[in-house]
CSV table of C-alpha atoms and ligand atoms in Angstrom, one decimal:
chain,number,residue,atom,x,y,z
A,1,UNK,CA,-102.1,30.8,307.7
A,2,UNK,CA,-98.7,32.5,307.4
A,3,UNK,CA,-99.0,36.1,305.7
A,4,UNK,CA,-95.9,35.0,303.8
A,5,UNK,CA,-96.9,33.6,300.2
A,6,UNK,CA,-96.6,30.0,299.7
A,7,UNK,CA,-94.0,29.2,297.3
A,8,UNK,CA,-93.0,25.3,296.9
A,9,UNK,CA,-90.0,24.0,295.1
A,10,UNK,CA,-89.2,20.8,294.5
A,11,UNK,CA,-85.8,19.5,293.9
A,12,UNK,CA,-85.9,16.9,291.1
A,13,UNK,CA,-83.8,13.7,291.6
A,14,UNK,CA,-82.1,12.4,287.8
A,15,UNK,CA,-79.4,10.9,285.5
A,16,UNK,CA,-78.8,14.3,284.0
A,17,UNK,CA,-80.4,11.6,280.6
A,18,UNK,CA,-83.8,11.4,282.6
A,19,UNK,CA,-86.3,12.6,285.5
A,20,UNK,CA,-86.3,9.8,287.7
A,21,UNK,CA,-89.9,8.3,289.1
A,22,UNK,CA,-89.7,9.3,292.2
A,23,UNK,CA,-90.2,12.9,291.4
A,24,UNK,CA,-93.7,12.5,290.7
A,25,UNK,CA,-95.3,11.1,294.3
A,26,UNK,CA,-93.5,13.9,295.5
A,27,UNK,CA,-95.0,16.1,293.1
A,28,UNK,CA,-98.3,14.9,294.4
A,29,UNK,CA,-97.0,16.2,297.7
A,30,UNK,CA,-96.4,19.5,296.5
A,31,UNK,CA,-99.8,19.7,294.7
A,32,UNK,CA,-101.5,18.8,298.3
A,33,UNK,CA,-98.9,21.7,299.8
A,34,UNK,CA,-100.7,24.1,297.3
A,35,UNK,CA,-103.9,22.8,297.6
A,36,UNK,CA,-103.4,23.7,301.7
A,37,UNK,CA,-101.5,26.9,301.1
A,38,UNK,CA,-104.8,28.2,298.4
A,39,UNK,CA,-102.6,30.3,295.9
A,40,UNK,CA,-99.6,28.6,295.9
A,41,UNK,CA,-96.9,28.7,292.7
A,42,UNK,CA,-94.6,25.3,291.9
A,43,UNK,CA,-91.3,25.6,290.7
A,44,UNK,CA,-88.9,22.8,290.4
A,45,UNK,CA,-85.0,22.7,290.6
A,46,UNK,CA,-83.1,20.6,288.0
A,47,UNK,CA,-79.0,20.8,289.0
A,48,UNK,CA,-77.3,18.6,286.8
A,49,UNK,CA,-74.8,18.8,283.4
A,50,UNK,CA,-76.8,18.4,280.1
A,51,UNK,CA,-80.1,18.0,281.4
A,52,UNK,CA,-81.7,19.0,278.7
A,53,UNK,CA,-83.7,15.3,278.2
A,54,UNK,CA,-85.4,15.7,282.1
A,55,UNK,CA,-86.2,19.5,281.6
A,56,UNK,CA,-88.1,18.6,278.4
A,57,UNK,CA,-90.3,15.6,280.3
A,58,UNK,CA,-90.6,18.4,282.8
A,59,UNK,CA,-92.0,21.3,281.2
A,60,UNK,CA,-95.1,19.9,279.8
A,61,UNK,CA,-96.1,19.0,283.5
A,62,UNK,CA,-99.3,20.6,284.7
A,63,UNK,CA,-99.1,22.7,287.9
A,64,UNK,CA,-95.6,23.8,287.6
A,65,UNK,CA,-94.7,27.2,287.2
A,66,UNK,CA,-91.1,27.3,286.2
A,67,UNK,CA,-88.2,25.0,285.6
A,68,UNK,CA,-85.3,26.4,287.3
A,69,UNK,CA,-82.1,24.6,285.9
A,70,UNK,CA,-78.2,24.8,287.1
A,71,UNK,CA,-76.2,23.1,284.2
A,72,UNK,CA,-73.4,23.2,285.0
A,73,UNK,CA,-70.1,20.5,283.9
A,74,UNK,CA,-69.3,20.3,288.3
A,75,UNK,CA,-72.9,18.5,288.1
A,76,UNK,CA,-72.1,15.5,285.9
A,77,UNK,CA,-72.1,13.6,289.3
A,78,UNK,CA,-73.9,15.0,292.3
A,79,UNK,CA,-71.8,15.7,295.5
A,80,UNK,CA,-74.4,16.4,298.1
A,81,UNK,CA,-72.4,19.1,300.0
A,82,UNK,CA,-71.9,21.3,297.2
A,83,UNK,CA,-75.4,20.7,295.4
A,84,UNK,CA,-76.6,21.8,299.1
A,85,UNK,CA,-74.7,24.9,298.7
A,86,UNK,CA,-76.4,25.9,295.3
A,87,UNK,CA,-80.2,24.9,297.2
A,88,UNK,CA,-80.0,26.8,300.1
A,89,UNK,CA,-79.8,30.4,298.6
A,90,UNK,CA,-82.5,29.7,296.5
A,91,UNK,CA,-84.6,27.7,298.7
A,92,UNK,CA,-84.9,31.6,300.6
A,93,UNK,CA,-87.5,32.9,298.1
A,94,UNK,CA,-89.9,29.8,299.2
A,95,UNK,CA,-92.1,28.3,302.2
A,96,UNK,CA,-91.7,24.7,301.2
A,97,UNK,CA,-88.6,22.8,299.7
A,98,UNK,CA,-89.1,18.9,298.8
A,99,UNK,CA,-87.8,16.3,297.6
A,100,UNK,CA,-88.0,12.3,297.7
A,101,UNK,CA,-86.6,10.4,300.6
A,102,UNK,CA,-84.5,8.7,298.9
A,103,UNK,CA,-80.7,7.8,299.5
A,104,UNK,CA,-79.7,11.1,297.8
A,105,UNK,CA,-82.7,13.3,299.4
A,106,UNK,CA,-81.4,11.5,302.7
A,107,UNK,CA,-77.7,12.8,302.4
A,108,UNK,CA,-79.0,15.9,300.6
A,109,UNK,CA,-81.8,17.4,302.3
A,110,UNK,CA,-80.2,17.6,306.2
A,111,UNK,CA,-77.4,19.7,304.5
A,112,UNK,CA,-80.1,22.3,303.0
A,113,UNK,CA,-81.7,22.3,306.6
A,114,UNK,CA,-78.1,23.0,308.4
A,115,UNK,CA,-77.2,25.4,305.5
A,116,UNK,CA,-80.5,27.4,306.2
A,117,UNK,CA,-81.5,26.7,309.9
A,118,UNK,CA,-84.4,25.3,310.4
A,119,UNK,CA,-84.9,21.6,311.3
A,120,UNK,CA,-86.2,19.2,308.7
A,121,UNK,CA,-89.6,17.1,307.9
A,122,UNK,CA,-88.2,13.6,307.4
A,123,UNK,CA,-89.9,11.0,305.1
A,124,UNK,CA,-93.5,12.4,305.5
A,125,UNK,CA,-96.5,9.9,304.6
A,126,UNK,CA,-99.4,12.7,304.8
A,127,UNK,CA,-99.8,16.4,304.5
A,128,UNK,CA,-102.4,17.6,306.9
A,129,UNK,CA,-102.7,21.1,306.3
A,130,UNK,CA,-99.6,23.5,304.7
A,131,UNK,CA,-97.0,23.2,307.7
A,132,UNK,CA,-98.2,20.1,309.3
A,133,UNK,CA,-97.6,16.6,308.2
A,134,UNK,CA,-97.8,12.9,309.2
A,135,UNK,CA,-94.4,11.3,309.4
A,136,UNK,CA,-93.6,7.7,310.5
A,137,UNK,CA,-91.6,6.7,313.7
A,138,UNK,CA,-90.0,3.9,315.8
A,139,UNK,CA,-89.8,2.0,312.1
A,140,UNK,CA,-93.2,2.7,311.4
A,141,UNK,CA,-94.9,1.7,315.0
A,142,UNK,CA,-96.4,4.5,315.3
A,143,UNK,CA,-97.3,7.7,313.3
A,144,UNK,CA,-96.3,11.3,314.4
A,145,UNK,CA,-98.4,14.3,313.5
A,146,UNK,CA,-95.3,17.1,313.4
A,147,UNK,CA,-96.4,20.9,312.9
A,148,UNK,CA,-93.0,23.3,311.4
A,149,UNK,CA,-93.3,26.9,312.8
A,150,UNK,CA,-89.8,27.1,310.6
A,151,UNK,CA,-90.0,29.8,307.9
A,152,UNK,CA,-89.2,27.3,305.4
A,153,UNK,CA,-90.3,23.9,305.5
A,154,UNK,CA,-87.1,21.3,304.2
A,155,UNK,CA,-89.4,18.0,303.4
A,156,UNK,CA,-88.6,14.8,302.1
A,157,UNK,CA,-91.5,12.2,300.8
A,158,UNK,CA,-91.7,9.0,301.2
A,159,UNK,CA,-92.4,7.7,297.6
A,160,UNK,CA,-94.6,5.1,298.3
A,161,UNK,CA,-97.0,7.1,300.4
A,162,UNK,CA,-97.8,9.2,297.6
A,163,UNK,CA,-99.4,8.7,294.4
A,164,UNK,CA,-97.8,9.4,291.3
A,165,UNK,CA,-98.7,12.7,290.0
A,166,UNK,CA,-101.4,12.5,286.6
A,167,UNK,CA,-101.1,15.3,284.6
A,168,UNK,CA,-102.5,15.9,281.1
A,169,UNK,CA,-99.0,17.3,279.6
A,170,UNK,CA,-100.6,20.1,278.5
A,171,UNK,CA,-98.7,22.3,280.6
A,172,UNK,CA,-95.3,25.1,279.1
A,173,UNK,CA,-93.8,25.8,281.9
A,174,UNK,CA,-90.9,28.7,281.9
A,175,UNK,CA,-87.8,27.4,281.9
A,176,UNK,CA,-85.2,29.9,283.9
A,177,UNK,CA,-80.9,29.6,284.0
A,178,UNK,CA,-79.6,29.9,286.6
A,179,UNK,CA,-75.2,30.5,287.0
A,180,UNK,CA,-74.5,28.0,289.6
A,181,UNK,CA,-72.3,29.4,292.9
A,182,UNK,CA,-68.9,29.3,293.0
A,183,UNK,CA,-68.1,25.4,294.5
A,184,UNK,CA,-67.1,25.0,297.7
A,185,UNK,CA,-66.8,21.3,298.7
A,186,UNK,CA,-64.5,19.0,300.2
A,187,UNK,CA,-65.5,15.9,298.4
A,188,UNK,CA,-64.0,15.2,294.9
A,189,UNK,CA,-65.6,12.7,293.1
A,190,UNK,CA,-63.9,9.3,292.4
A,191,UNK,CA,-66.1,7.1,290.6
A,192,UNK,CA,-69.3,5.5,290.7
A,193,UNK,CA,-70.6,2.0,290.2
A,194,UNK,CA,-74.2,1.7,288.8
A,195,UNK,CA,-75.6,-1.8,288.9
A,196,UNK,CA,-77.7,-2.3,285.7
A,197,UNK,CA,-81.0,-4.6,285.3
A,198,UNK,CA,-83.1,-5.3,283.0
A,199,UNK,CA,-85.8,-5.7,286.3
A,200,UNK,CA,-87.8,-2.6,287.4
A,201,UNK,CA,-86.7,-0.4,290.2
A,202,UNK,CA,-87.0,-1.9,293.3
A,203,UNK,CA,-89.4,1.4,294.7
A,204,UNK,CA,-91.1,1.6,291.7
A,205,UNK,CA,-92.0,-2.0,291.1
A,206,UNK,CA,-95.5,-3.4,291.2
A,207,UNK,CA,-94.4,-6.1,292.2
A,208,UNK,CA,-91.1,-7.5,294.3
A,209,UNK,CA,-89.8,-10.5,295.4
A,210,UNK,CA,-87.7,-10.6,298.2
A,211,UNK,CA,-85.3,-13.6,299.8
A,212,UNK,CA,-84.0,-13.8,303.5
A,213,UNK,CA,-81.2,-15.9,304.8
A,214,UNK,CA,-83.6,-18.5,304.6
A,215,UNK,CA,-82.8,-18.8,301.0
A,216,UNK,CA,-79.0,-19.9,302.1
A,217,UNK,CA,-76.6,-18.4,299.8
A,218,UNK,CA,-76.1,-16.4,296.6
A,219,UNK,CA,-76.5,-19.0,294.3
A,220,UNK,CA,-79.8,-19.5,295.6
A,221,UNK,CA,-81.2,-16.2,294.8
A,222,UNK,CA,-81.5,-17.5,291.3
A,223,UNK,CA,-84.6,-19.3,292.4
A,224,UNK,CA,-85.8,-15.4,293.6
A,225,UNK,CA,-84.6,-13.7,290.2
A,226,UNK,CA,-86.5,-16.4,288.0
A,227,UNK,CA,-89.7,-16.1,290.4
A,228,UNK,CA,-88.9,-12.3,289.9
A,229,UNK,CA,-88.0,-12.5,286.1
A,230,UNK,CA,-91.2,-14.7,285.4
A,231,UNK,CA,-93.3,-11.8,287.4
A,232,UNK,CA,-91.8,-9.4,286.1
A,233,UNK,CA,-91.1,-8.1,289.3
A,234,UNK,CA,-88.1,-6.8,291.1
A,235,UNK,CA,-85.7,-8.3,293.8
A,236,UNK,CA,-85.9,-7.1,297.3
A,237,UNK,CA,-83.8,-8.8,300.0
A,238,UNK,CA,-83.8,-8.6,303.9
A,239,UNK,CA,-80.5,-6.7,305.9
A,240,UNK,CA,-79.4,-10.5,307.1
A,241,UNK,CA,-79.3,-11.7,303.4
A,242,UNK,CA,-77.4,-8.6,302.6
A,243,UNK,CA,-74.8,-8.9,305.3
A,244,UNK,CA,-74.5,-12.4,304.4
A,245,UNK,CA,-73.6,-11.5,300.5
A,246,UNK,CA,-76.6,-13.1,298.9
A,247,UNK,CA,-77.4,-10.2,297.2
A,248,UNK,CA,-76.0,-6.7,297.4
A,249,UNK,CA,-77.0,-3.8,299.6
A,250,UNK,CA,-78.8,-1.9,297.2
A,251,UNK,CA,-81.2,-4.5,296.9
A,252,UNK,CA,-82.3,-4.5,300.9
A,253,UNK,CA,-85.6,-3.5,301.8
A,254,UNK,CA,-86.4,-2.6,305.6
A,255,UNK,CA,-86.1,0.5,308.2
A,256,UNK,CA,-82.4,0.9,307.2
A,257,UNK,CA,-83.2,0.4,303.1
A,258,UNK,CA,-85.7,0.6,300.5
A,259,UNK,CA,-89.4,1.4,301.6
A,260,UNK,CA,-91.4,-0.4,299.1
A,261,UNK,CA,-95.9,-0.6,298.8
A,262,UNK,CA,-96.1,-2.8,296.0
A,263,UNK,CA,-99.1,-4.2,294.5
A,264,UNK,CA,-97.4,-8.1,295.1
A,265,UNK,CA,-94.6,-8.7,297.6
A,266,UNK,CA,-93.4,-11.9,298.4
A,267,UNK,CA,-91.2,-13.0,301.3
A,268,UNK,CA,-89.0,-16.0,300.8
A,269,UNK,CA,-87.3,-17.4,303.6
A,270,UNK,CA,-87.6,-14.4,305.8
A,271,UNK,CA,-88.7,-14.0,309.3
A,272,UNK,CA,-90.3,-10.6,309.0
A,273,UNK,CA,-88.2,-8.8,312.2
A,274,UNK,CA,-90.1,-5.2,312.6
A,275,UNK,CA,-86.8,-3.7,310.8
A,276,UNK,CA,-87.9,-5.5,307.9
A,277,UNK,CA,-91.6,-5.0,308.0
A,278,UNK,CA,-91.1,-1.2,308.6
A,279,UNK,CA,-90.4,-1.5,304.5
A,280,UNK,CA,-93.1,-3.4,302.9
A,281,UNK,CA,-95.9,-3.3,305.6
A,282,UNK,CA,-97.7,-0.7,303.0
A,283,UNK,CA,-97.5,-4.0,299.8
A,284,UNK,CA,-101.2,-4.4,298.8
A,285,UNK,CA,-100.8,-8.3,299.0
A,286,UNK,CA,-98.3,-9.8,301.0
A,287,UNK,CA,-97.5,-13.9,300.5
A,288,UNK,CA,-95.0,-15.5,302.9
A,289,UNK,CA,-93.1,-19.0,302.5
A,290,UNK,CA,-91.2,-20.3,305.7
A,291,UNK,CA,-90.8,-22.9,307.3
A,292,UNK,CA,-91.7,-21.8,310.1
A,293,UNK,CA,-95.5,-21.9,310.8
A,294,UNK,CA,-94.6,-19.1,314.1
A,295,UNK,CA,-92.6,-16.5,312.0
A,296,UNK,CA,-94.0,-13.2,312.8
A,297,UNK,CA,-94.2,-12.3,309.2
A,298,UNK,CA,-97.4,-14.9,308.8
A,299,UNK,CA,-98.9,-11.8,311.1
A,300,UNK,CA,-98.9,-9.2,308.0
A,301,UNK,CA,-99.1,-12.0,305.2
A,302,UNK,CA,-102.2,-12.0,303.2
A,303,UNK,CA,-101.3,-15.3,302.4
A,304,UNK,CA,-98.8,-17.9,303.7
A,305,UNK,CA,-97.1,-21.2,302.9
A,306,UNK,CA,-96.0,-22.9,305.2
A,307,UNK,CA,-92.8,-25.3,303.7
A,308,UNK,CA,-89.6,-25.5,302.8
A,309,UNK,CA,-88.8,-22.8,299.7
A,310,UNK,CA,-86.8,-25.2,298.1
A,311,UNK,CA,-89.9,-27.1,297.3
A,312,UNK,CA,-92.8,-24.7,297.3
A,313,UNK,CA,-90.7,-22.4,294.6
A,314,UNK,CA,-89.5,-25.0,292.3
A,315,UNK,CA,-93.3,-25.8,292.6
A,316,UNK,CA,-94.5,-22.5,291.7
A,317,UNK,CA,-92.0,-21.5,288.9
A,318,UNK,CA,-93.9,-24.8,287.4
A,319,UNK,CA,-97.1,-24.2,287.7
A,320,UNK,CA,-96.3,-20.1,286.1
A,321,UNK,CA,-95.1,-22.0,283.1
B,401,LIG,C1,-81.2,-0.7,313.6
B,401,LIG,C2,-81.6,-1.9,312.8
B,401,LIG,C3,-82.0,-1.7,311.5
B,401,LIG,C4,-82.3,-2.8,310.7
B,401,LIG,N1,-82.8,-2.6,309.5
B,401,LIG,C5,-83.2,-3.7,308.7
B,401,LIG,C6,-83.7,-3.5,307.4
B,401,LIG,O1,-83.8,-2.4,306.9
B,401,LIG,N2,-84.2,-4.6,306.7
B,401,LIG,C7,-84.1,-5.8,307.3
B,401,LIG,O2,-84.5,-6.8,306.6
B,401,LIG,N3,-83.6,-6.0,308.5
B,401,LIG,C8,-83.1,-5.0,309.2
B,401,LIG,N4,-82.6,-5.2,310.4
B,401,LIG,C9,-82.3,-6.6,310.8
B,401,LIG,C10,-83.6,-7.3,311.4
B,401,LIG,O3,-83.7,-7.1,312.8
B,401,LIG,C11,-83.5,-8.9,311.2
B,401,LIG,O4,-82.3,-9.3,311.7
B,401,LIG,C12,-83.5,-9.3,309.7
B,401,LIG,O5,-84.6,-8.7,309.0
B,401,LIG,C13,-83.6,-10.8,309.6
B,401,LIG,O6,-83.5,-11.2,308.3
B,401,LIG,P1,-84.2,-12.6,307.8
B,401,LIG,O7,-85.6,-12.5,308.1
B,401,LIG,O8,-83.8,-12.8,306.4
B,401,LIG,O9,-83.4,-13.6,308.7
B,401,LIG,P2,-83.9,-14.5,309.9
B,401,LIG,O10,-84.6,-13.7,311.0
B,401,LIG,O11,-82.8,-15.4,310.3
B,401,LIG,O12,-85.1,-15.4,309.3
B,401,LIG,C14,-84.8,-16.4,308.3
B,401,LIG,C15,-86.2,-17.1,308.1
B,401,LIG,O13,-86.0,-18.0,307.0
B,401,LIG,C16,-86.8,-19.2,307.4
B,401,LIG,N5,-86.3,-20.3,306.7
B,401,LIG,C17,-85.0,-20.9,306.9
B,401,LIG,N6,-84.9,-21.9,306.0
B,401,LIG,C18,-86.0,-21.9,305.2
B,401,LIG,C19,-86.4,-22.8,304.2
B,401,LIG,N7,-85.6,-23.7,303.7
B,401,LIG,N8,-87.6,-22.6,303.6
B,401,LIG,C20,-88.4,-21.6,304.1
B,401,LIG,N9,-88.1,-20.8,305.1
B,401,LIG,C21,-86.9,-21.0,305.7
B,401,LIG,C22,-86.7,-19.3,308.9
B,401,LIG,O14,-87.8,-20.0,309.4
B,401,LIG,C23,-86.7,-17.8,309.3
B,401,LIG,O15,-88.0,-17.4,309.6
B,401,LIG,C24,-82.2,-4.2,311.2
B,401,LIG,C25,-81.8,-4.3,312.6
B,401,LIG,C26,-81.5,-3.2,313.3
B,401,LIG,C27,-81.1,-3.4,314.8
C-alpha cells in the first residue's frame, strides 16, 4: 500500500433543503475504501447556499470525520464548471474523491479529473482493494477490473451497486467553513425546470414500472402510471418511448439513462435491446409483457406474459383492486 495516508472525501449530491439518497450507497463505497486503506479518515463536501438542513442529516452519520461546507449565495444552483473549481484544490489533501454517478457526478466529476490530472474511475460496481475497483463496460457485457496508480483516485458509484449505508446516528461529526474561491465560470445560470411527483425516485424505487413504444403513445402511459401508482412504484421508460414523447427523458432507463436494481421491475411493451437491459439487468425480479413470445427481454424476465398489454394490464390493475 501507498505510504501516503488514506484520506477519502465524498462530495454530497443535494437541494441545498436536503441530502439526496444517493449519497449513502456511495458512502458504503467509501466505508469499503477505508476498510481497504486500514486507517483511513471520511470527510464529506457539502457546496451549496443554506444548506444547513443536509449538514444537519449529515453530522450524526457514523464514520465521517468532518463536514466540510461551502455556503455560498453562487451555490443556489450548481454549475458544474465552477463547483469543479472549488473541488479540485481541496480534493489535494486526499487519496480518494467520490461521488454518485449520477447526471451531475457525470458532468461533475471529469472536470475534477481534468482540473487535477489524473484520469477518472467511472461508475464503479465493486471496490477490490483501495486503488482497484470493478467497473462495468460495453453496457454492462462485460466487467473490467481497473487498478489507479493516480495519486488521487476521482470515483463515481453506481448507486445501485452499493448498499445504502446503516449507521446508528450516533455519530458528531466536525463541521468546518470553508470561503469558497473566487468564481471563474463561463456558464451563467438561466433557469431550471424540476419535474415534481408524488412517485418515488426512479433510482431509489423499490419498485418501477417501465413502458416501451409498445405502449403506443402518451396517453397510454396512463395504464403504466396507474400500474405504477397502485404499486407504489416509479415510471421508468425505454430511449424509443422517450424519443417518441411518451414520456420525458428524465424518466428513460438504459445505458444512456437511469441504472436502476429494483426489488420489482416490469417491462411493458418493450423489446429489451442490450442498451436497455444494461439499466435494469441488476432488478431482483423482472416480469415482461409483449407480444412477442421471441423478444430478447423474455431472456432476463423472471417472469413473462406473453399478450397484448392492452389486455393483460387492464387485467391486472383488476385483479390489484
Ligand atoms: C448508443 C445507444 C444507446 C442507447 N441507450 C438506450 C437506453 O439507455 N435505454 C433504452 O431503452 N434504449 C437505448 N438505446 C436504444 C435501444 O437500442 C432500443 O432501440 C430501444 O431500447 C428500443 O425500445 P423499445 O424496446 O421500447 O422499442 P422496440 O424495440 O420497438 O420494442 C417494442 C416492443 O413492444 C412490443 N409490443 C408492441 N405492441 C405491443 C402490445 N400491444 N402489447 C405488448 N407488447 C407490444 C413489441 O413486440 C416489441 O418487443 C440505445 C441505443 C444506442 C445505439
Amino acid at each position: 500500500m501507498s505510504e501516503q495516508k488514506q484520506r477519502i472525501l465524498v462530495v454530497i449530491q443535494h437541494t441545498n433543503s436536503a441530502c439526496l439518497t444517493n449519497n449513502f450507497p456511495v458512502l458504503t463505497a467509501a466505508s469499503q475504501f477505508a476498510e481497504h486503506a486500514g486507517a483511513c479518515s471520511i470527510d464529506v463536501l457539502i457546496i451549496g447556499h443554506q444548506v444547513q438542513g443536509v449538514v444537519e442529516s449529515l453530522s450524526t452519520v457514523d464514520g465521517i470525520s468532518r463536514l466540510l461546507v461551502v455556503d455560498e449565495t453562487d451555490f443556489e444552483h450548481w454549475l458544474s464548471d465552477a463547483v469543479a473549481t472549488q473541488i479540485a484544490p481541496l480534493a489535494e489533501q486526499y487519496s480518494h474523491l467520490l461521488t454518485a454517478a449520477s447526471t451531475t457526478g457525470k458532468d461533475l466529476f471529469p472536470r475534477v479529473a481534468a482540473l487535477l490530472d489524473v484520469g477518472q474511475l467511472s461508475d464503479i460496481t465493486s471496490v477490490v482493494s483501495y486503488d482497484t475497483v470493478i467497473r462495468p463496460i460495453y453496457a454492462g457485457n462485460a466487467l473490467a477490473k481497473v487498478q489507479s496508480s493516480d495519486r488521487i483516485k476521482v470515483i463515481t458509484v453506481r448507486e445501485s451497486a452499493f448498499d445504502t449505508f446503516t449507521s446508528q446516528g450516533s455519530n458528531c461529526a466536525e463541521r468546518v467553513d470553508i470561503s469558497p474561491l473566487s468564481m471563474n465560470t463561463y456558464c451563467e445560470f438561466v433557469s431550471q425546470e424540476v419535474t415534481k411527483s408524488e412517485r418515488p425516485e426512479l433510482g431509489a424505487a423499490r419498485v418501477v414500472i417501465s413502458g416501451g413504444r409498445g405502449v403506443g403513445s402518451q396517453e397510454n402511459f396512463a395504464l403504466i402510471e396507474q400500474l405504477a401508482d397502485k404499486l407504489g412504484g416509479a415510471i421508468g421508460a425505454s430511449r424509443a418511448a422517450v424519443d417518441a414523447g411518451y414520456v420525458s427523458n428524465d424518466m428513460q432507463v438504459g445505458q444512456t439513462g437511469k441504472i436502476v436494481a429494483p426489488d420489482l421491475y416490469i417491462a411493458v411493451g418493450i423489446s429489451g435491446a442490450i442498451q436497455h437491459v444494461a439499466g435494469m439487468k441488476e432488478s431482483k425480479v423482472i416480469v415482461a409483457i409483449n407480444s412477442d413470445p421471441e423478444a430478447p427481454i423474455f431472456d432476463i424476465a423472471d417472469y413473462g406474459l406473453v399478450g397484448d398489454l392492452f389486455t393483460i394490464l387492464p387485467e391486472l390493475l383488476a385483479e390489484l383492486d
